[in-house]
Short mmCIF file of C-alpha atoms in Angstrom, two decimals:
data_model
loop_
_atom_site.label_atom_id
_atom_site.label_comp_id
_atom_site.label_asym_id
_atom_site.label_seq_id
_atom_site.Cartn_x
_atom_site.Cartn_y
_atom_site.Cartn_z
CA MET G 1 -70.97 -18.70 39.96
CA LEU G 2 -68.54 -21.47 40.85
CA HIS G 3 -66.58 -23.10 38.01
CA ILE G 4 -65.56 -26.70 38.54
CA VAL G 5 -62.28 -27.84 36.97
CA THR G 6 -60.45 -31.11 37.21
CA ASP G 7 -57.60 -32.91 35.61
CA SER G 8 -58.69 -35.74 33.38
CA SER G 9 -57.73 -38.61 35.70
CA ALA G 10 -60.92 -38.25 37.70
CA ASP G 11 -62.65 -40.93 35.52
CA ILE G 12 -66.11 -39.29 35.77
CA PRO G 13 -68.84 -40.64 33.44
CA THR G 14 -69.31 -38.34 30.42
CA SER G 15 -72.97 -37.86 31.21
CA LEU G 16 -72.14 -36.31 34.62
CA ILE G 17 -69.40 -34.11 33.19
CA LYS G 18 -71.98 -32.59 30.92
CA ARG G 19 -74.72 -32.43 33.60
CA TYR G 20 -72.56 -30.42 35.94
CA ASN G 21 -70.55 -28.54 33.25
CA ILE G 22 -67.24 -29.81 34.65
CA HIS G 23 -64.16 -28.51 32.80
CA LEU G 24 -61.39 -31.07 32.11
CA VAL G 25 -57.63 -30.43 31.82
CA PRO G 26 -56.03 -33.42 30.08
CA LEU G 27 -53.00 -35.36 31.23
CA THR G 28 -50.64 -36.57 28.54
CA LEU G 29 -49.88 -40.18 27.51
CA HIS G 30 -46.90 -41.45 25.60
CA ILE G 31 -47.22 -44.90 24.03
CA ASN G 32 -45.54 -46.45 20.98
CA LYS G 33 -43.75 -43.18 20.26
CA GLN G 34 -47.06 -41.33 20.01
CA GLU G 35 -48.39 -38.59 22.30
CA TYR G 36 -52.07 -38.38 23.27
CA ALA G 37 -54.16 -36.05 25.47
CA GLU G 38 -56.29 -38.17 27.76
CA GLY G 39 -59.91 -37.88 26.92
CA VAL G 40 -59.29 -35.65 23.89
CA ASP G 41 -57.74 -37.77 21.13
CA ILE G 42 -57.78 -41.28 22.54
CA THR G 43 -60.54 -43.37 24.11
CA PRO G 44 -60.03 -45.76 26.97
CA GLN G 45 -60.76 -48.75 24.72
CA THR G 46 -58.19 -47.67 22.15
CA PHE G 47 -55.62 -47.09 24.84
CA TYR G 48 -56.30 -50.49 26.41
CA ARG G 49 -55.63 -52.14 23.05
CA LEU G 50 -52.39 -50.31 22.58
CA MET G 51 -51.29 -50.94 26.17
CA PHE G 52 -52.04 -54.65 26.14
CA SER G 53 -49.96 -55.14 22.98
CA SER G 54 -47.05 -52.82 24.01
CA GLN G 55 -43.75 -54.27 25.36
CA GLU G 56 -43.20 -51.09 27.34
CA LEU G 57 -45.22 -49.45 29.96
CA PRO G 58 -46.92 -46.21 28.65
CA LYS G 59 -45.56 -42.97 30.11
CA THR G 60 -47.89 -40.35 31.65
CA SER G 61 -47.31 -36.69 32.49
CA GLN G 62 -49.34 -34.04 34.31
CA PRO G 63 -50.83 -31.05 32.46
CA SER G 64 -48.42 -28.10 32.22
CA PRO G 65 -48.94 -25.02 34.35
CA ALA G 66 -49.76 -23.15 31.08
CA ARG G 67 -52.55 -25.54 30.34
CA PHE G 68 -54.19 -24.92 33.69
CA ALA G 69 -53.57 -21.19 33.32
CA GLU G 70 -55.35 -21.13 29.97
CA ILE G 71 -58.59 -22.38 31.53
CA PHE G 72 -58.29 -20.28 34.70
CA LYS G 73 -57.90 -17.15 32.55
CA GLN G 74 -61.27 -17.85 30.90
CA PHE G 75 -63.05 -17.48 34.27
CA ILE G 76 -61.54 -14.14 35.35
CA GLY G 77 -64.27 -11.81 36.52
CA THR G 78 -67.05 -14.49 36.25
CA GLY G 79 -66.88 -16.00 39.71
CA SER G 80 -64.74 -18.40 41.73
CA THR G 81 -63.04 -21.56 40.35
CA LEU G 82 -62.51 -24.82 42.26
CA CYS G 83 -59.87 -27.07 40.67
CA PHE G 84 -59.36 -30.65 41.66
CA THR G 85 -56.27 -32.81 41.01
CA VAL G 86 -55.21 -36.39 41.40
CA SER G 87 -53.27 -37.01 44.63
CA SER G 88 -50.05 -34.95 44.85
CA LYS G 89 -48.42 -38.22 46.08
CA LEU G 90 -49.11 -39.82 42.70
CA SER G 91 -48.60 -37.02 40.24
CA GLY G 92 -47.31 -33.47 39.77
CA SER G 93 -50.75 -32.29 38.60
CA TYR G 94 -51.46 -30.44 41.89
CA GLN G 95 -48.18 -28.44 41.70
CA SER G 96 -48.94 -27.67 38.03
CA ALA G 97 -52.37 -26.36 38.88
CA CYS G 98 -50.97 -24.17 41.73
CA LEU G 99 -48.38 -22.69 39.27
CA GLY G 100 -51.12 -22.34 36.69
CA LYS G 101 -53.12 -20.21 39.09
CA GLU G 102 -50.15 -17.85 39.50
CA LEU G 103 -49.64 -17.63 35.81
CA SER G 104 -53.29 -16.97 35.07
CA GLY G 105 -53.57 -13.89 37.31
CA ASN G 106 -56.87 -15.26 38.58
CA ALA G 107 -56.90 -14.84 42.33
CA GLN G 108 -60.31 -16.56 42.65
CA VAL G 109 -58.93 -20.05 41.99
CA THR G 110 -58.80 -22.66 44.76
CA VAL G 111 -56.74 -25.76 44.00
CA PHE G 112 -57.88 -28.93 45.95
CA ASP G 113 -55.62 -31.98 46.26
CA THR G 114 -58.03 -34.96 46.33
CA LEU G 115 -55.33 -37.30 47.79
CA ALA G 116 -57.05 -39.94 45.57
CA GLY G 117 -57.06 -41.25 42.00
CA SER G 118 -59.62 -42.39 39.45
CA ILE G 119 -63.20 -42.45 40.77
CA GLY G 120 -61.97 -41.65 44.32
CA HIS G 121 -60.89 -38.29 42.80
CA GLY G 122 -64.07 -38.14 40.73
CA LEU G 123 -66.48 -38.62 43.60
CA GLN G 124 -65.03 -35.55 45.27
CA VAL G 125 -65.49 -33.50 42.09
CA LEU G 126 -69.06 -34.68 41.79
CA LYS G 127 -69.85 -33.87 45.39
CA ALA G 128 -68.54 -30.34 44.93
CA ALA G 129 -70.45 -29.85 41.66
CA GLU G 130 -73.70 -30.98 43.24
CA MET G 131 -73.22 -28.64 46.16
CA ALA G 132 -72.33 -25.80 43.84
CA MET G 133 -75.57 -26.42 41.77
CA ASN G 134 -77.49 -26.14 45.03
CA GLY G 135 -75.98 -22.73 45.76
CA ILE G 136 -73.68 -23.72 48.63
CA SER G 137 -70.80 -21.31 49.12
CA LEU G 138 -67.19 -22.12 48.20
CA ASP G 139 -66.00 -21.90 51.85
CA LYS G 140 -68.65 -24.39 52.96
CA ILE G 141 -67.91 -26.69 50.01
CA THR G 142 -64.23 -26.85 50.78
CA THR G 143 -64.89 -27.50 54.49
CA ILE G 144 -67.25 -30.44 53.65
CA LEU G 145 -64.74 -31.71 50.99
CA THR G 146 -61.90 -31.70 53.53
CA SER G 147 -63.90 -34.02 55.83
CA TYR G 148 -65.09 -36.13 52.86
CA ARG G 149 -61.51 -36.55 51.61
CA GLN G 150 -60.33 -37.60 55.06
CA GLU G 151 -63.05 -40.25 55.34
CA MET G 152 -62.74 -41.57 51.76
CA LYS G 153 -61.51 -45.14 51.22
CA PHE G 154 -60.44 -46.73 47.99
CA LEU G 155 -59.33 -50.24 47.14
CA ILE G 156 -57.51 -51.45 44.04
CA LEU G 157 -57.50 -55.01 42.77
CA LEU G 158 -54.65 -55.84 40.43
CA ASP G 159 -55.50 -58.93 38.37
CA THR G 160 -52.09 -58.93 36.80
CA LEU G 161 -48.70 -57.62 37.77
CA GLU G 162 -47.56 -57.27 34.20
CA ASN G 163 -47.51 -53.46 34.29
CA ILE G 164 -45.55 -53.41 37.47
CA VAL G 165 -42.99 -55.58 35.76
CA LYS G 166 -42.89 -53.28 32.68
CA GLY G 167 -42.43 -50.34 34.95
CA GLY G 168 -39.44 -51.92 36.61
CA ARG G 169 -40.98 -52.19 40.11
CA LEU G 170 -40.90 -56.00 39.94
CA SER G 171 -38.44 -58.31 38.21
CA ARG G 172 -39.55 -60.49 35.29
CA PHE G 173 -38.78 -63.52 37.41
CA GLN G 174 -41.02 -62.26 40.25
CA GLY G 175 -43.70 -61.39 37.78
CA SER G 176 -43.57 -64.83 36.19
CA LEU G 177 -43.72 -66.46 39.60
CA ALA G 178 -46.72 -64.37 40.58
CA LYS G 179 -48.42 -65.39 37.31
CA LEU G 180 -47.63 -69.07 37.87
CA LEU G 181 -48.99 -68.93 41.39
CA ASN G 182 -52.00 -66.84 40.26
CA ILE G 183 -51.26 -64.08 42.70
CA LYS G 184 -53.58 -61.09 42.86
CA VAL G 185 -52.85 -57.90 44.82
CA ILE G 186 -55.21 -55.60 46.71
CA LEU G 187 -53.97 -52.04 47.52
CA HIS G 188 -55.56 -49.34 49.64
CA ASN G 189 -55.13 -45.63 50.23
CA VAL G 190 -52.69 -44.44 52.88
CA ASP G 191 -52.22 -40.61 53.07
CA GLY G 192 -52.77 -40.16 49.39
CA ASN G 193 -50.58 -43.12 48.35
CA ALA G 194 -51.64 -46.59 47.14
CA GLU G 195 -49.98 -49.27 49.27
CA ILE G 196 -50.21 -53.03 49.17
CA LEU G 197 -52.77 -54.36 51.64
CA GLU G 198 -53.04 -58.10 50.77
CA LYS G 199 -51.73 -60.69 48.35
CA LEU G 200 -54.09 -63.54 47.44
CA ARG G 201 -54.18 -66.58 45.22
CA GLY G 202 -56.93 -66.84 42.68
CA HIS G 203 -59.13 -64.36 40.91
CA GLN G 204 -62.40 -65.28 42.60
CA HIS G 205 -60.85 -65.41 46.02
CA ALA G 206 -59.37 -61.88 45.56
CA LEU G 207 -62.77 -60.55 44.25
CA GLN G 208 -64.63 -61.94 47.27
CA ARG G 209 -62.01 -60.51 49.62
CA LEU G 210 -62.40 -57.11 47.99
CA ILE G 211 -66.14 -57.24 48.71
CA GLU G 212 -65.44 -58.15 52.32
CA LEU G 213 -62.93 -55.31 52.73
CA ILE G 214 -65.49 -52.79 51.57
CA GLY G 215 -67.80 -53.83 54.38
CA GLU G 216 -64.97 -53.74 56.91
CA ARG G 217 -64.23 -50.12 56.11
CA CYS G 218 -67.73 -48.69 56.53
CA ALA G 219 -70.65 -49.68 58.78
CA ASP G 220 -73.39 -47.60 57.05
CA PHE G 221 -73.54 -47.06 53.27
CA SER G 222 -77.08 -45.59 53.24
CA ASP G 223 -75.83 -42.08 52.42
CA ARG G 224 -72.75 -43.07 50.38
CA THR G 225 -72.08 -43.23 46.72
CA ILE G 226 -69.74 -46.02 45.71
CA GLY G 227 -67.68 -45.61 42.58
CA ILE G 228 -66.22 -48.45 40.54
CA THR G 229 -63.81 -48.17 37.55
CA HIS G 230 -62.38 -51.02 35.52
CA VAL G 231 -59.86 -51.73 32.80
CA ASP G 232 -61.83 -53.51 30.10
CA ASN G 233 -63.52 -55.62 32.76
CA ILE G 234 -67.21 -54.76 32.86
CA LYS G 235 -68.07 -58.35 33.87
CA ASP G 236 -66.28 -58.12 37.23
CA ALA G 237 -67.34 -54.47 37.72
CA SER G 238 -71.00 -55.42 37.29
CA TYR G 239 -70.73 -58.42 39.52
CA LEU G 240 -69.02 -56.25 42.13
CA ALA G 241 -71.78 -53.64 41.91
CA GLY G 242 -74.43 -56.33 42.32
CA GLU G 243 -72.81 -57.84 45.39
CA ILE G 244 -72.30 -54.39 46.94
CA GLN G 245 -75.93 -53.54 46.37
CA LYS G 246 -77.15 -56.76 47.94
CA ARG G 247 -74.87 -56.62 50.95
CA TYR G 248 -74.42 -52.92 51.75
CA ARG G 249 -77.35 -51.06 50.15
CA PRO G 250 -75.46 -47.84 49.23
CA LYS G 251 -77.17 -44.64 48.20
CA ASN G 252 -75.81 -44.95 44.67
CA ILE G 253 -73.26 -46.95 42.61
CA LEU G 254 -71.34 -45.48 39.66
CA ILE G 255 -69.50 -47.67 37.17
CA ASN G 256 -67.16 -46.32 34.54
CA GLU G 257 -64.20 -47.34 32.43
CA MET G 258 -60.89 -46.46 33.99
CA GLY G 259 -59.16 -43.64 32.18
CA SER G 260 -55.92 -44.17 30.35
CA VAL G 261 -53.65 -42.58 32.95
CA ILE G 262 -54.79 -44.57 35.97
CA ALA G 263 -55.19 -47.75 33.83
CA THR G 264 -51.49 -47.59 33.05
CA TYR G 265 -50.82 -48.48 36.66
CA ALA G 266 -53.80 -50.77 37.36
CA GLY G 267 -53.18 -52.98 34.26
CA LYS G 268 -55.46 -55.38 32.37
CA ALA G 269 -58.72 -56.13 34.22
CA GLY G 270 -57.82 -53.86 37.11
CA LEU G 271 -60.55 -52.61 39.39
CA ILE G 272 -60.83 -49.60 41.70
CA VAL G 273 -63.55 -49.15 44.29
CA ALA G 274 -63.98 -45.85 46.14
CA PHE G 275 -66.44 -44.65 48.73
#
């Protein structure tokens, strides 16, 4: 038996978490002097409301090694465990999971750094869970996942730079200028990091460019699942899914709300596409 574990930032739809019996280890959020466990005592919609009204950027922290160890201990003697984490370039979750393995005394734990975030992370978890359900060995799963991770692309559309300003990465003057000029930013994945790819003026222009960029990064989507997550922006997420379906005909499209941790950095109306 192979147990599938992931930190909570994978943004996998609840129905699929239940279908594949995926075990979640929550990251922690701090907002308005309150602490929350992602996916446990705060929903994405409640978090969005708090985030949009807060003057300060919420703070996030990875699960402690003890939290990972607690779940790994449960599986001792019952088979192997494959644990996924958000990119080690974006969070300390991977290091915590590795320490948690040592603390747990469970030698049958494999910790896998997805080098991705949100649904880019989630698609890797789902691929592994489906293979495990079909009886594929752990060694073969990790070999396939390593190739899948290397090929994976994700694009992020920031509709607002407000959270970047709150986080101190952009001055208020620069943020106000970007708002005045209606600047939108598209980022892409580079070795597990999210880096700026293009800056564009206008929401619709940026959305159309995002659709074009998807096609530029892959010639054949017939065997690919495309994941989309959004920050309180189902309108654009649905439009994006419709255009992707018409133009590229992927195997499947998943849409989900972006979880609280990744939404902290994407900001209001942010979109992530992974494939």
